[in-house]
Amino acid sequence: MRIGRRSSASARLSILVAVLSVPAFTGVWELVARSGIVNAVLFPPPSTVAVAILEWVRSGQFFADLMASLSRVAAGFAIGAAGGIVLGVLTGRFRLVSSLLSPLFHILRPIPPVAFVPIVILWFGLSETGKLFLVVWGVFFTVWLATHIGVQKVDRGLIRAAQMLGTPQPQMLWEIVLLGALPYITVGLRTAVSISFYTLVAAELAGAFAGIVYRIEIAQQNMQTGQVMGGLAALGLLSFVADRSFAILAERAVWWR
Amino acid sequence: MTPGLLRPDQSLRLVETYPPSAPARQAIIQVEDLSIVFDAPSGQVVAVDRVSLAVAQGEFVSVVGPSGCGKSTLLNAMAGLEQPFEGQVLIAGEAMRAPRPEIGMVFQQPHLFPWKSVRRNIAHGPRALGKPKAEALRIADDLIEMIGLTRFASAYPHTLSGGMQQRVAIARALANQPRVLLMDEPFGALDAQTRAVMQDNLLELRERINATIVFVTHDIDEAILLSDRVLIMSAGPGRILKDLEVSLPRPRSSAIVAEAAYLALKRDCLDLIRSEGRRAFEQMEIKT
Ligand SMILES: Nc1ncnc2c1ncn2[C@@H]1O[C@H](COP(=O)(O)OP(=O)(O)OP(=O)(O)O)[C@@H](O)[C@H]1O
Ligand SMILES: [Mg+2]
């Protein structure tokens, strides 16, 4: 009984500390930034950052930037993931397709997508196509590999049972194999969510006309450190929300586990 | 066969000649000189060694043998899931090169589609064969009633017990109305009580469907209880030692395993397996 009470007391304490953690650090940051120990232009207090964010939102630019970044990530993710899943099912299921494509994919996959920025600028200039290309590139290989491995790990018994029931090949691929590999695919997709944000950063830094990272870069050139930090906060929040909602979605998708 | 091993009053008859002389009824399954070889890291493994057998239309045949003797491999070859190294498997006169929907299979594990409800699992086969959805679901509903799982029609496999899952797997295999039903230790993973109930269910079921059944088990009781014929396999390389006809009267129920005649019969059967096993072992020693 006493142990129970003590552990519940310590549990309450850790909840309290967790709740106060971010406000406490923000408070310390505010104090340090205002105290004059550091250069307030390079290291502005949170209040300055908050004002910058508010101004960003009020001007209407925030929404435009958000939509620009979000649509790049979403479109790139959708195309890259769809391609990765389709080719992953084919290479995972058919040895000949795998022999044809896997060596190539294994050579290209380890090259960090960010390293493709120069050639993407050569090919596509500063167009949206180039940015889309980078995000698709980053997402594709991760999803492809996860699907490829997942397909090979599909319970053989399940496939044999489906074969015995006369399941036609297309249904075998796009129902039994795909759903059988889904637990692996969702892990790959979730990793790809954060990769799509990394590549977005590279794509927008390479030159854009709108977007959250583009805004951060402009603010940096104008020495608006508050706006830079506001941009980082927005990006962090956005990718956090994307990751969490994907995790919830994935849990629903593989509900039978 | 050792004379005097079985008394004439016993209803178990041992068929000495092998392969058996042409059965009176038309053979639906013909296995001819079948060998199956696997490539393993340690070299080639002969899983099935020149096996020949015939199963007549409507017959219930069990295959018994120790673990690893090639029972599943033999059954998989009948299913078209494993290709012969030598010899052939003919079902209804046609060589098995790939699975055919007229041949149903129940595995040791239920292998139900986890994303489908009981109803949809059972309807999968008819749907795959192009039956309209309504018809497939009607077939499923009839089978669900037969296996007594009406309350669980829309339940998902992971919410069912092992015995219930295996009943669904049997119903799923029956949904395509197979001419041949292959069962690979379907009750092997179940506890003794559930197993007895399932055996009775299968006996009852058998009266209603007219499929030919090949049933793999390593349980002699189960084999004698269910079958018209029991094939005893030797431990690797997989070969058929004996072909025993079981002419116990039907309908049977799992209660007969407690009867004295049955017990005597089983003991003689075990003796046979032991002596044959010993002989096979000695032959092996002489050879090497
Ligand atoms: N895919 C495979 N690759 C290599 N060896 C295999 C393969 N499948 C089976 N074998 C080997 O073939 C032999 C027979 O296996 P099989 O599964 O048919 O035995 P079984 O009689 O069904 O055993 P159990 O009663 O344990 O199910 C074993 O020695 C096994 O190791
Ligand atoms: Mg087996």
Coordinates of C-alpha atoms and ligand atoms in Angstrom, one line a residue:
Chain A
M1 CA 0.0 0.0 0.0
R2 CA 2.7 2.4 1.0
I3 CA 4.7 1.5 -2.1
G4 CA 1.7 2.2 -4.2
R5 CA 1.2 5.6 -2.7
R6 CA 4.8 6.5 -3.1
S7 CA 4.9 5.4 -6.7
S8 CA 1.7 7.3 -7.5
A9 CA 3.2 10.4 -5.8
S10 CA 6.4 10.1 -7.9
A11 CA 4.2 9.6 -11.0
R12 CA 2.3 12.8 -10.2
L13 CA 5.6 14.6 -9.8
S14 CA 6.9 13.5 -13.2
I15 CA 3.7 14.6 -14.9
L16 CA 4.1 18.0 -13.2
V17 CA 7.7 18.3 -14.3
A18 CA 6.8 17.3 -17.9
V19 CA 4.0 19.9 -18.0
L20 CA 6.3 22.6 -16.7
S21 CA 9.4 21.6 -18.8
V22 CA 8.8 23.6 -21.9
P23 CA 7.5 26.8 -20.1
A24 CA 10.5 26.6 -17.8
F25 CA 13.0 26.4 -20.6
T26 CA 11.2 29.2 -22.5
G27 CA 11.4 31.3 -19.4
V28 CA 15.1 30.7 -19.0
W29 CA 15.6 31.5 -22.7
E30 CA 13.6 34.8 -22.3
L31 CA 15.7 35.8 -19.3
V32 CA 19.1 34.9 -20.9
A33 CA 18.2 36.7 -24.1
R34 CA 17.1 39.9 -22.3
S35 CA 19.9 39.9 -19.8
G36 CA 22.4 41.2 -22.3
I37 CA 24.8 38.2 -21.9
V38 CA 24.1 37.3 -25.5
N39 CA 23.5 39.3 -28.6
A40 CA 19.7 39.8 -28.7
V41 CA 19.8 40.2 -32.5
L42 CA 21.3 36.8 -33.1
F43 CA 19.5 35.2 -30.1
P44 CA 16.2 37.0 -29.7
P45 CA 13.9 36.2 -26.8
P46 CA 10.8 34.0 -27.3
S47 CA 8.6 37.0 -27.1
T48 CA 10.3 38.5 -30.2
V49 CA 9.9 35.1 -32.0
A50 CA 6.2 35.1 -31.0
V51 CA 5.7 38.6 -32.5
A52 CA 7.4 37.6 -35.7
I53 CA 5.2 34.6 -36.0
L54 CA 2.1 36.7 -35.3
E55 CA 3.2 39.2 -38.0
W56 CA 3.8 36.3 -40.4
V57 CA 0.4 34.9 -39.9
R58 CA -1.3 38.3 -40.0
S59 CA 0.3 39.3 -43.3
G60 CA -1.2 36.2 -45.0
Q61 CA 2.2 35.0 -46.0
F62 CA 2.2 32.2 -43.5
F63 CA -0.8 30.5 -45.1
A64 CA 0.7 30.8 -48.6
D65 CA 4.1 29.4 -47.4
L66 CA 2.4 26.6 -45.5
M67 CA 0.4 25.6 -48.6
A68 CA 3.4 25.7 -50.8
S69 CA 5.5 23.5 -48.5
L70 CA 2.6 21.2 -47.7
S71 CA 1.6 20.6 -51.3
R72 CA 5.2 19.8 -52.2
V73 CA 5.5 17.3 -49.4
A74 CA 2.1 15.8 -50.0
A75 CA 2.5 15.4 -53.7
G76 CA 6.0 14.1 -53.5
F77 CA 5.1 11.7 -50.7
A78 CA 2.1 10.4 -52.6
I79 CA 3.9 9.8 -55.9
G80 CA 7.1 8.4 -54.2
A81 CA 5.1 6.1 -51.9
A82 CA 2.8 4.8 -54.7
G83 CA 5.8 4.1 -56.9
G84 CA 7.7 2.5 -54.1
I85 CA 4.8 0.2 -53.1
V86 CA 4.0 -0.9 -56.7
L87 CA 7.6 -1.6 -57.6
G88 CA 8.3 -3.1 -54.1
V89 CA 5.4 -5.6 -54.6
L90 CA 6.7 -6.5 -58.1
T91 CA 10.4 -6.9 -57.1
G92 CA 9.4 -8.7 -53.9
R93 CA 7.2 -11.2 -55.7
F94 CA 8.9 -11.8 -59.0
R95 CA 12.5 -12.8 -59.0
L96 CA 13.1 -11.6 -62.6
V97 CA 11.8 -8.1 -61.9
S98 CA 14.0 -8.0 -58.8
S99 CA 17.0 -9.1 -60.8
L100 CA 16.3 -6.3 -63.2
L101 CA 15.7 -3.5 -60.8
S102 CA 17.1 -4.3 -57.4
P103 CA 20.8 -3.8 -58.3
L104 CA 20.1 -0.4 -59.7
F105 CA 18.0 0.6 -56.7
H106 CA 20.6 -0.6 -54.3
I107 CA 23.2 1.6 -56.0
L108 CA 21.0 4.7 -56.1
R109 CA 19.4 4.3 -52.6
P110 CA 22.4 5.1 -50.4
I111 CA 23.1 8.5 -52.2
P112 CA 21.6 11.1 -49.9
P113 CA 18.7 12.8 -51.9
V114 CA 20.1 16.2 -50.9
A115 CA 23.2 15.5 -53.1
F116 CA 20.9 15.6 -56.1
V117 CA 20.1 19.3 -55.7
P118 CA 22.8 20.5 -58.2
I119 CA 21.7 18.1 -60.9
V120 CA 18.1 18.8 -60.3
I121 CA 18.8 22.5 -60.8
L122 CA 20.5 21.7 -64.0
W123 CA 17.6 19.6 -65.2
F124 CA 14.6 21.5 -63.9
G125 CA 15.9 25.0 -62.9
L126 CA 13.9 26.4 -60.0
S127 CA 10.6 24.9 -61.2
E128 CA 8.2 23.0 -59.0
T129 CA 9.0 19.8 -60.9
G130 CA 12.5 19.8 -59.6
K131 CA 11.3 20.1 -56.0
L132 CA 8.8 17.4 -56.5
F133 CA 11.5 15.2 -58.0
L134 CA 13.7 15.6 -54.9
V135 CA 10.9 14.7 -52.5
V136 CA 9.7 11.8 -54.7
W137 CA 13.3 10.5 -54.9
G138 CA 13.8 10.6 -51.1
V139 CA 10.5 8.9 -50.4
F140 CA 10.6 6.3 -53.2
F141 CA 13.6 4.2 -52.1
T142 CA 12.6 4.0 -48.5
V143 CA 9.1 2.8 -49.3
W144 CA 10.4 0.5 -52.1
L145 CA 12.9 -1.2 -49.8
A146 CA 10.3 -1.6 -46.9
T147 CA 7.7 -3.1 -49.4
H148 CA 10.3 -5.4 -51.0
I149 CA 11.3 -6.8 -47.7
G150 CA 7.7 -6.9 -46.4
V151 CA 6.5 -8.8 -49.5
Q152 CA 9.2 -11.4 -49.0
K153 CA 8.2 -11.8 -45.4
V154 CA 4.5 -12.4 -46.1
D155 CA 3.4 -15.6 -44.3
R156 CA 3.9 -18.3 -46.9
G157 CA 1.0 -20.2 -45.5
L158 CA -1.3 -17.3 -46.3
I159 CA -0.2 -17.3 -49.9
R160 CA -0.5 -21.0 -50.2
A161 CA -4.0 -20.9 -48.7
A162 CA -4.9 -18.2 -51.2
Q163 CA -3.5 -20.3 -54.0
M164 CA -5.5 -23.3 -53.0
L165 CA -8.6 -21.3 -53.2
G166 CA -8.0 -20.3 -56.8
T167 CA -7.1 -16.7 -56.1
P168 CA -6.2 -15.0 -59.5
Q169 CA -2.8 -13.4 -59.8
P170 CA -3.9 -9.7 -59.7
Q171 CA -5.9 -10.4 -56.5
M172 CA -3.0 -12.3 -55.1
L173 CA -0.6 -9.4 -55.6
W174 CA -2.9 -6.4 -54.7
E175 CA -4.8 -8.1 -51.9
I176 CA -3.0 -11.0 -50.2
V177 CA 0.6 -9.9 -50.8
L178 CA 0.0 -6.2 -50.3
L179 CA -2.0 -6.5 -47.2
G180 CA 0.2 -9.3 -45.9
A181 CA 3.2 -6.9 -46.2
L182 CA 1.3 -3.9 -44.9
P183 CA 2.9 -4.0 -41.4
Y184 CA 6.3 -3.5 -43.0
I185 CA 5.1 -1.0 -45.6
T186 CA 3.6 1.3 -42.9
V187 CA 7.0 1.3 -41.1
G188 CA 8.6 2.4 -44.4
L189 CA 6.0 5.0 -45.0
R190 CA 6.4 6.5 -41.6
T191 CA 10.2 6.8 -42.1
A192 CA 9.4 8.3 -45.5
V193 CA 7.3 11.0 -43.9
S194 CA 10.3 12.5 -42.1
I195 CA 12.5 12.0 -45.2
S196 CA 10.0 14.0 -47.2
F197 CA 10.6 16.9 -44.9
Y198 CA 14.4 16.6 -45.1
T199 CA 14.2 16.7 -48.9
L200 CA 11.7 19.6 -48.8
V201 CA 14.3 21.6 -46.9
A202 CA 16.9 20.9 -49.5
A203 CA 14.5 21.6 -52.3
E204 CA 13.4 25.0 -50.9
L205 CA 16.9 26.1 -50.0
A206 CA 17.9 25.4 -53.6
G207 CA 15.7 28.2 -54.6
A208 CA 11.9 28.8 -54.3
F209 CA 9.4 31.5 -54.4
A210 CA 7.3 30.5 -51.5
G211 CA 7.4 27.9 -48.7
I212 CA 8.3 27.7 -45.0
V213 CA 12.0 27.0 -45.6
Y214 CA 12.1 29.7 -48.3
R215 CA 10.8 32.1 -45.7
I216 CA 13.4 31.1 -43.2
E217 CA 16.1 31.7 -45.8
I218 CA 14.8 35.2 -46.7
A219 CA 14.5 36.1 -43.1
Q220 CA 18.1 35.0 -42.6
Q221 CA 19.3 37.3 -45.4
N222 CA 17.5 40.2 -43.7
M223 CA 18.9 39.3 -40.3
Q224 CA 15.3 38.7 -39.0
T225 CA 16.4 36.1 -36.5
G226 CA 13.0 36.0 -34.8
Q227 CA 11.4 35.1 -38.1
V228 CA 14.0 32.4 -38.7
M229 CA 13.2 30.8 -35.4
G230 CA 9.5 31.2 -36.0
G231 CA 10.0 29.3 -39.3
L232 CA 11.9 26.6 -37.6
A233 CA 9.1 26.2 -35.0
A234 CA 6.5 26.1 -37.7
L235 CA 8.5 23.4 -39.6
G236 CA 9.0 21.4 -36.4
L237 CA 5.3 21.5 -35.6
L238 CA 4.3 20.6 -39.1
S239 CA 6.5 17.6 -39.3
F240 CA 5.5 16.5 -35.8
V241 CA 1.8 16.7 -36.7
A242 CA 2.5 14.8 -39.9
D243 CA 4.4 12.1 -38.1
R244 CA 1.8 11.7 -35.3
S245 CA -1.2 11.6 -37.7
F246 CA 0.6 9.1 -39.9
A247 CA 1.3 6.9 -36.9
I248 CA -2.4 6.9 -35.9
L249 CA -3.4 6.2 -39.5
A250 CA -0.9 3.3 -39.7
E251 CA -2.3 1.8 -36.6
R252 CA -5.8 1.9 -38.1
A253 CA -4.6 0.5 -41.4
V254 CA -3.1 -2.6 -39.7
W255 CA -5.8 -2.9 -37.1
W256 CA -5.8 -6.8 -37.1
R257 CA -2.4 -6.9 -35.4
Chain B
M1 CA 3.1 -59.7 -42.6
T2 CA 3.8 -61.6 -39.5
P3 CA 1.1 -64.3 -39.2
G4 CA -0.8 -64.2 -36.0
L5 CA -0.2 -60.6 -35.4
L6 CA -3.9 -59.9 -35.8
R7 CA -6.7 -62.2 -34.8
P8 CA -9.3 -62.9 -37.5
D9 CA -12.1 -61.5 -35.4
Q10 CA -10.6 -58.0 -35.5
S11 CA -12.0 -55.5 -37.9
L12 CA -8.7 -54.2 -38.9
R13 CA -7.4 -55.8 -42.0
L14 CA -3.8 -55.5 -43.1
V15 CA -3.3 -55.3 -46.8
E16 CA -0.1 -57.1 -47.5
T17 CA 0.5 -56.3 -51.2
Y18 CA 1.8 -52.9 -52.0
P19 CA 1.0 -51.0 -54.2
P20 CA -2.5 -52.2 -53.7
S21 CA -4.3 -54.1 -56.5
A22 CA -6.6 -51.9 -58.5
P23 CA -9.3 -50.6 -56.1
A24 CA -12.9 -51.5 -56.8
R25 CA -13.9 -47.9 -57.1
Q26 CA -12.4 -45.4 -59.5
A27 CA -9.1 -44.0 -58.2
I28 CA -9.3 -40.2 -58.1
I29 CA -5.8 -39.7 -56.7
Q30 CA -2.9 -41.6 -58.2
V31 CA 0.6 -41.1 -56.9
E32 CA 3.1 -42.9 -59.1
D33 CA 6.7 -43.4 -58.1
L34 CA 6.8 -40.0 -56.6
S35 CA 10.1 -38.6 -55.2
I36 CA 10.6 -35.2 -53.9
V37 CA 14.0 -33.8 -53.2
F38 CA 14.9 -30.5 -51.4
D39 CA 18.1 -28.6 -51.7
A40 CA 19.2 -27.9 -48.1
P41 CA 22.4 -26.3 -46.9
S42 CA 23.6 -29.7 -45.8
G43 CA 23.0 -31.2 -49.2
Q44 CA 20.0 -32.8 -50.9
V45 CA 17.2 -34.1 -48.7
V46 CA 15.0 -36.8 -50.0
A47 CA 11.6 -35.9 -48.4
V48 CA 9.5 -38.4 -50.3
D49 CA 11.1 -41.5 -51.8
R50 CA 9.4 -43.4 -54.6
V51 CA 5.9 -43.4 -53.1
S52 CA 3.0 -44.9 -55.0
L53 CA -0.6 -44.9 -53.8
A54 CA -4.1 -44.6 -55.0
V55 CA -7.1 -43.2 -53.3
A56 CA -10.6 -44.1 -54.5
Q57 CA -13.4 -41.7 -55.1
G58 CA -15.0 -40.9 -51.7
E59 CA -12.5 -42.6 -49.6
F60 CA -11.0 -41.3 -46.4
V61 CA -7.3 -42.1 -46.2
S62 CA -5.0 -41.1 -43.4
V63 CA -1.2 -40.8 -43.6
V64 CA 0.6 -41.5 -40.4
G65 CA 4.2 -41.2 -39.6
P66 CA 6.8 -39.6 -37.3
S67 CA 7.7 -36.0 -37.6
G68 CA 9.8 -35.1 -40.6
C69 CA 9.0 -38.2 -42.5
G70 CA 7.6 -36.3 -45.5
K71 CA 3.8 -36.3 -44.8
S72 CA 3.4 -32.6 -45.5
T73 CA 5.6 -32.8 -48.6
L74 CA 3.5 -35.7 -50.0
L75 CA 0.3 -33.8 -49.3
N76 CA 1.7 -30.6 -50.8
A77 CA 2.6 -32.5 -53.9
M78 CA -1.0 -33.7 -54.1
A79 CA -2.1 -30.1 -53.7
G80 CA 0.2 -28.9 -56.6
L81 CA 2.2 -26.8 -54.2
E82 CA 5.3 -29.0 -54.5
Q83 CA 6.6 -30.3 -57.8
P84 CA 7.9 -33.9 -58.2
F85 CA 11.5 -34.6 -58.6
E86 CA 10.5 -37.9 -60.2
G87 CA 7.2 -39.6 -60.8
Q88 CA 3.9 -37.9 -60.9
V89 CA 0.6 -37.1 -59.0
L90 CA -2.6 -37.4 -61.0
I91 CA -5.9 -36.2 -59.7
A92 CA -8.9 -37.0 -61.8
G93 CA -6.4 -38.2 -64.4
E94 CA -4.7 -34.9 -64.6
A95 CA -1.1 -34.2 -63.5
M96 CA -0.9 -31.7 -60.6
R97 CA 1.4 -28.9 -61.8
A98 CA -0.3 -26.1 -59.8
P99 CA -3.0 -25.8 -57.2
R100 CA -6.5 -26.3 -58.5
P101 CA -9.6 -25.0 -56.8
E102 CA -11.4 -28.4 -57.0
I103 CA -8.7 -29.6 -54.5
G104 CA -9.1 -28.0 -51.1
M105 CA -6.5 -27.9 -48.4
V106 CA -6.6 -27.4 -44.6
F107 CA -3.2 -26.7 -43.1
Q108 CA -1.9 -27.4 -39.6
Q109 CA -2.2 -23.6 -39.0
P110 CA -5.5 -22.0 -40.0
H111 CA -3.8 -19.4 -42.2
L112 CA -7.0 -17.3 -42.3
F113 CA -6.8 -13.9 -43.9
P114 CA -6.5 -11.7 -40.8
W115 CA -8.0 -8.6 -42.5
K116 CA -11.2 -10.5 -43.4
S117 CA -14.1 -11.4 -41.2
V118 CA -15.1 -15.1 -40.8
R119 CA -17.8 -14.6 -43.5
R120 CA -15.4 -13.0 -46.0
N121 CA -12.7 -15.5 -45.3
I122 CA -15.1 -18.3 -46.3
A123 CA -16.5 -16.4 -49.2
H124 CA -13.0 -15.8 -50.5
G125 CA -12.8 -19.0 -52.6
P126 CA -16.2 -18.6 -54.4
R127 CA -15.4 -14.9 -55.0
A128 CA -11.9 -15.8 -56.4
L129 CA -13.6 -18.2 -58.8
G130 CA -15.8 -15.4 -60.1
K131 CA -19.1 -16.2 -58.3
P132 CA -21.3 -13.1 -57.7
K133 CA -20.9 -11.5 -54.2
A134 CA -24.4 -12.4 -53.0
E135 CA -24.0 -16.0 -54.0
A136 CA -20.5 -16.3 -52.4
L137 CA -21.9 -14.8 -49.1
R138 CA -24.8 -17.2 -49.2
I139 CA -22.4 -20.1 -49.5
A140 CA -20.4 -18.7 -46.6
D141 CA -23.5 -18.3 -44.5
D142 CA -24.5 -21.9 -45.0
L143 CA -21.1 -23.1 -44.1
I144 CA -20.9 -20.9 -41.0
E145 CA -24.2 -22.4 -39.8
M146 CA -22.8 -25.9 -40.4
I147 CA -19.6 -25.2 -38.4
G148 CA -21.8 -23.6 -35.7
L149 CA -20.2 -20.1 -35.7
T150 CA -23.2 -18.1 -36.7
R151 CA -22.6 -15.7 -33.8
F152 CA -19.1 -15.1 -35.1
A153 CA -19.9 -14.5 -38.8
S154 CA -18.6 -10.9 -38.7
A155 CA -15.8 -11.6 -36.2
Y156 CA -12.2 -11.3 -37.2
P157 CA -9.8 -14.3 -37.0
H158 CA -7.6 -12.9 -34.2
T159 CA -10.6 -12.7 -31.9
L160 CA -11.4 -16.5 -32.3
S161 CA -9.9 -19.5 -30.4
G162 CA -7.6 -21.9 -32.2
G163 CA -10.4 -24.5 -32.6
M164 CA -12.8 -21.9 -34.0
Q165 CA -10.2 -20.7 -36.4
Q166 CA -9.6 -24.2 -37.7
R167 CA -13.3 -24.7 -38.2
V168 CA -13.3 -21.6 -40.3
A169 CA -10.4 -22.9 -42.3
I170 CA -12.2 -26.1 -43.0
A171 CA -15.3 -24.2 -44.0
R172 CA -13.2 -22.0 -46.2
A173 CA -11.7 -25.0 -48.0
L174 CA -15.2 -26.5 -48.4
A175 CA -16.7 -23.3 -49.9
N176 CA -15.3 -24.2 -53.3
Q177 CA -17.0 -27.6 -53.1
P178 CA -13.7 -29.5 -53.6
R179 CA -13.7 -33.0 -55.0
V180 CA -10.6 -33.7 -52.9
L181 CA -10.0 -32.4 -49.5
L182 CA -6.4 -32.5 -48.2
M183 CA -5.9 -32.0 -44.5
D184 CA -2.4 -31.6 -43.0
E185 CA -2.6 -32.3 -39.2
P186 CA -5.6 -29.9 -39.0
F187 CA -6.1 -30.7 -35.3
G188 CA -2.4 -31.0 -34.4
A189 CA -2.3 -27.6 -32.7
L190 CA -5.5 -28.1 -30.6
D191 CA -5.9 -29.4 -27.0
A192 CA -7.2 -32.9 -26.5
Q193 CA -10.8 -31.9 -25.7
T194 CA -11.2 -29.6 -28.7
R195 CA -9.5 -32.1 -30.8
A196 CA -12.1 -34.8 -29.9
V197 CA -14.9 -32.5 -30.7
M198 CA -13.4 -31.5 -34.0
Q199 CA -12.9 -35.2 -34.9
D200 CA -16.6 -35.9 -34.2
N201 CA -17.5 -32.8 -36.3
L202 CA -15.4 -34.1 -39.2
L203 CA -17.0 -37.5 -39.0
E204 CA -20.4 -35.9 -39.1
L205 CA -19.3 -33.5 -41.9
R206 CA -18.0 -36.4 -43.9
E207 CA -21.5 -37.9 -44.0
R208 CA -22.8 -34.7 -45.6
I209 CA -20.1 -33.9 -48.2
N210 CA -18.9 -36.4 -50.7
A211 CA -15.3 -35.3 -51.0
T212 CA -12.4 -37.7 -51.0
I213 CA -10.3 -36.9 -48.0
V214 CA -6.5 -37.4 -47.4
F215 CA -5.7 -36.7 -43.8
V216 CA -2.2 -36.3 -42.4
T217 CA -1.7 -36.9 -38.7
H218 CA 0.8 -38.5 -36.4
D219 CA -1.9 -39.6 -34.1
I220 CA -2.8 -43.3 -34.6
D221 CA -6.1 -43.0 -32.7
E222 CA -7.2 -40.2 -34.9
A223 CA -6.2 -42.0 -38.0
I224 CA -8.1 -45.2 -37.1
L225 CA -11.1 -43.4 -35.9
L226 CA -11.5 -41.3 -39.0
S227 CA -10.3 -43.4 -41.9
D228 CA -11.2 -46.1 -44.3
R229 CA -7.5 -46.7 -44.9
V230 CA -4.3 -45.8 -43.0
L231 CA -1.0 -45.4 -44.7
I232 CA 2.0 -45.7 -42.4
M233 CA 5.1 -43.9 -43.5
S234 CA 8.7 -44.6 -42.4
A235 CA 10.9 -42.0 -40.9
G236 CA 13.0 -40.3 -43.6
P237 CA 13.5 -40.9 -46.4
G238 CA 9.7 -40.8 -46.7
R239 CA 8.4 -44.1 -47.8
I240 CA 5.1 -45.9 -47.3
L241 CA 5.6 -48.9 -45.0
K242 CA 2.1 -50.3 -44.8
D243 CA -1.4 -49.8 -46.2
L244 CA -4.0 -50.8 -43.6
E245 CA -7.7 -51.1 -44.2
V246 CA -9.9 -50.1 -41.3
S247 CA -13.2 -51.7 -41.6
L248 CA -14.7 -50.5 -38.3
P249 CA -18.5 -49.9 -38.7
R250 CA -19.7 -46.4 -39.4
P251 CA -21.0 -44.1 -38.2
R252 CA -18.2 -43.8 -35.7
S253 CA -17.6 -41.4 -32.9
S254 CA -14.6 -40.5 -30.8
A255 CA -16.1 -42.6 -28.0
I256 CA -14.9 -45.8 -29.7
V257 CA -11.3 -45.1 -28.7
A258 CA -12.2 -46.4 -25.3
E259 CA -13.5 -49.7 -26.5
A260 CA -11.5 -52.8 -25.8
A261 CA -11.5 -54.0 -29.4
Y262 CA -10.3 -50.7 -30.6
L263 CA -7.5 -50.6 -28.0
A264 CA -6.3 -54.1 -29.0
L265 CA -6.4 -53.0 -32.6
K266 CA -4.4 -49.9 -31.9
R267 CA -1.8 -51.9 -30.0
D268 CA -1.3 -54.3 -32.9
C269 CA -1.0 -51.3 -35.2
L270 CA 1.7 -49.8 -33.0
D271 CA 3.5 -53.1 -32.9
L272 CA 3.4 -53.2 -36.6
I273 CA 4.9 -49.7 -36.8
R274 CA 7.6 -50.6 -34.3
S275 CA 8.6 -53.8 -36.0
E276 CA 8.5 -52.3 -39.5
G277 CA 10.4 -49.3 -38.2
R278 CA 13.0 -51.6 -36.7
R279 CA 13.3 -53.5 -39.9
A280 CA 13.7 -50.3 -42.0
F281 CA 16.3 -49.2 -39.5
E282 CA 18.2 -52.5 -39.7
Q283 CA 18.1 -52.4 -43.5
M284 CA 19.5 -49.0 -43.4
E285 CA 22.4 -50.2 -41.2
I286 CA 23.1 -53.1 -43.6
K287 CA 23.2 -50.8 -46.5
T288 CA 25.7 -48.3 -45.0
Ligands
LIG1 N1 11.2 -26.3 -48.2 C1 12.1 -27.3 -47.7 N2 13.4 -27.2 -47.9 C2 14.3 -28.1 -47.5 N3 13.9 -29.2 -46.8 C3 12.6 -29.4 -46.6 C4 11.6 -28.4 -47.0 N4 10.4 -28.9 -46.7 C5 10.6 -30.0 -46.0 N5 11.9 -30.3 -46.0 C6 12.5 -31.6 -45.4 O1 11.8 -32.7 -45.9 C7 11.5 -33.6 -44.8 C8 10.1 -33.9 -44.7 O2 9.4 -32.7 -44.3 P1 7.8 -32.7 -44.1 O3 7.5 -31.3 -43.6 O4 7.1 -33.2 -45.2 O5 7.6 -33.7 -42.8 P2 6.3 -34.0 -42.0 O6 6.2 -35.5 -42.0 O7 5.2 -33.2 -42.5 O8 6.7 -33.6 -40.5 P3 5.8 -33.0 -39.4 O9 5.0 -34.2 -38.8 O10 6.7 -32.5 -38.4 O11 4.9 -32.0 -40.0 C9 12.2 -33.0 -43.6 O12 13.4 -33.6 -43.4 C10 12.3 -31.6 -43.9 O13 13.4 -31.1 -43.2
MG2 MG 4.0 -31.6 -41.6

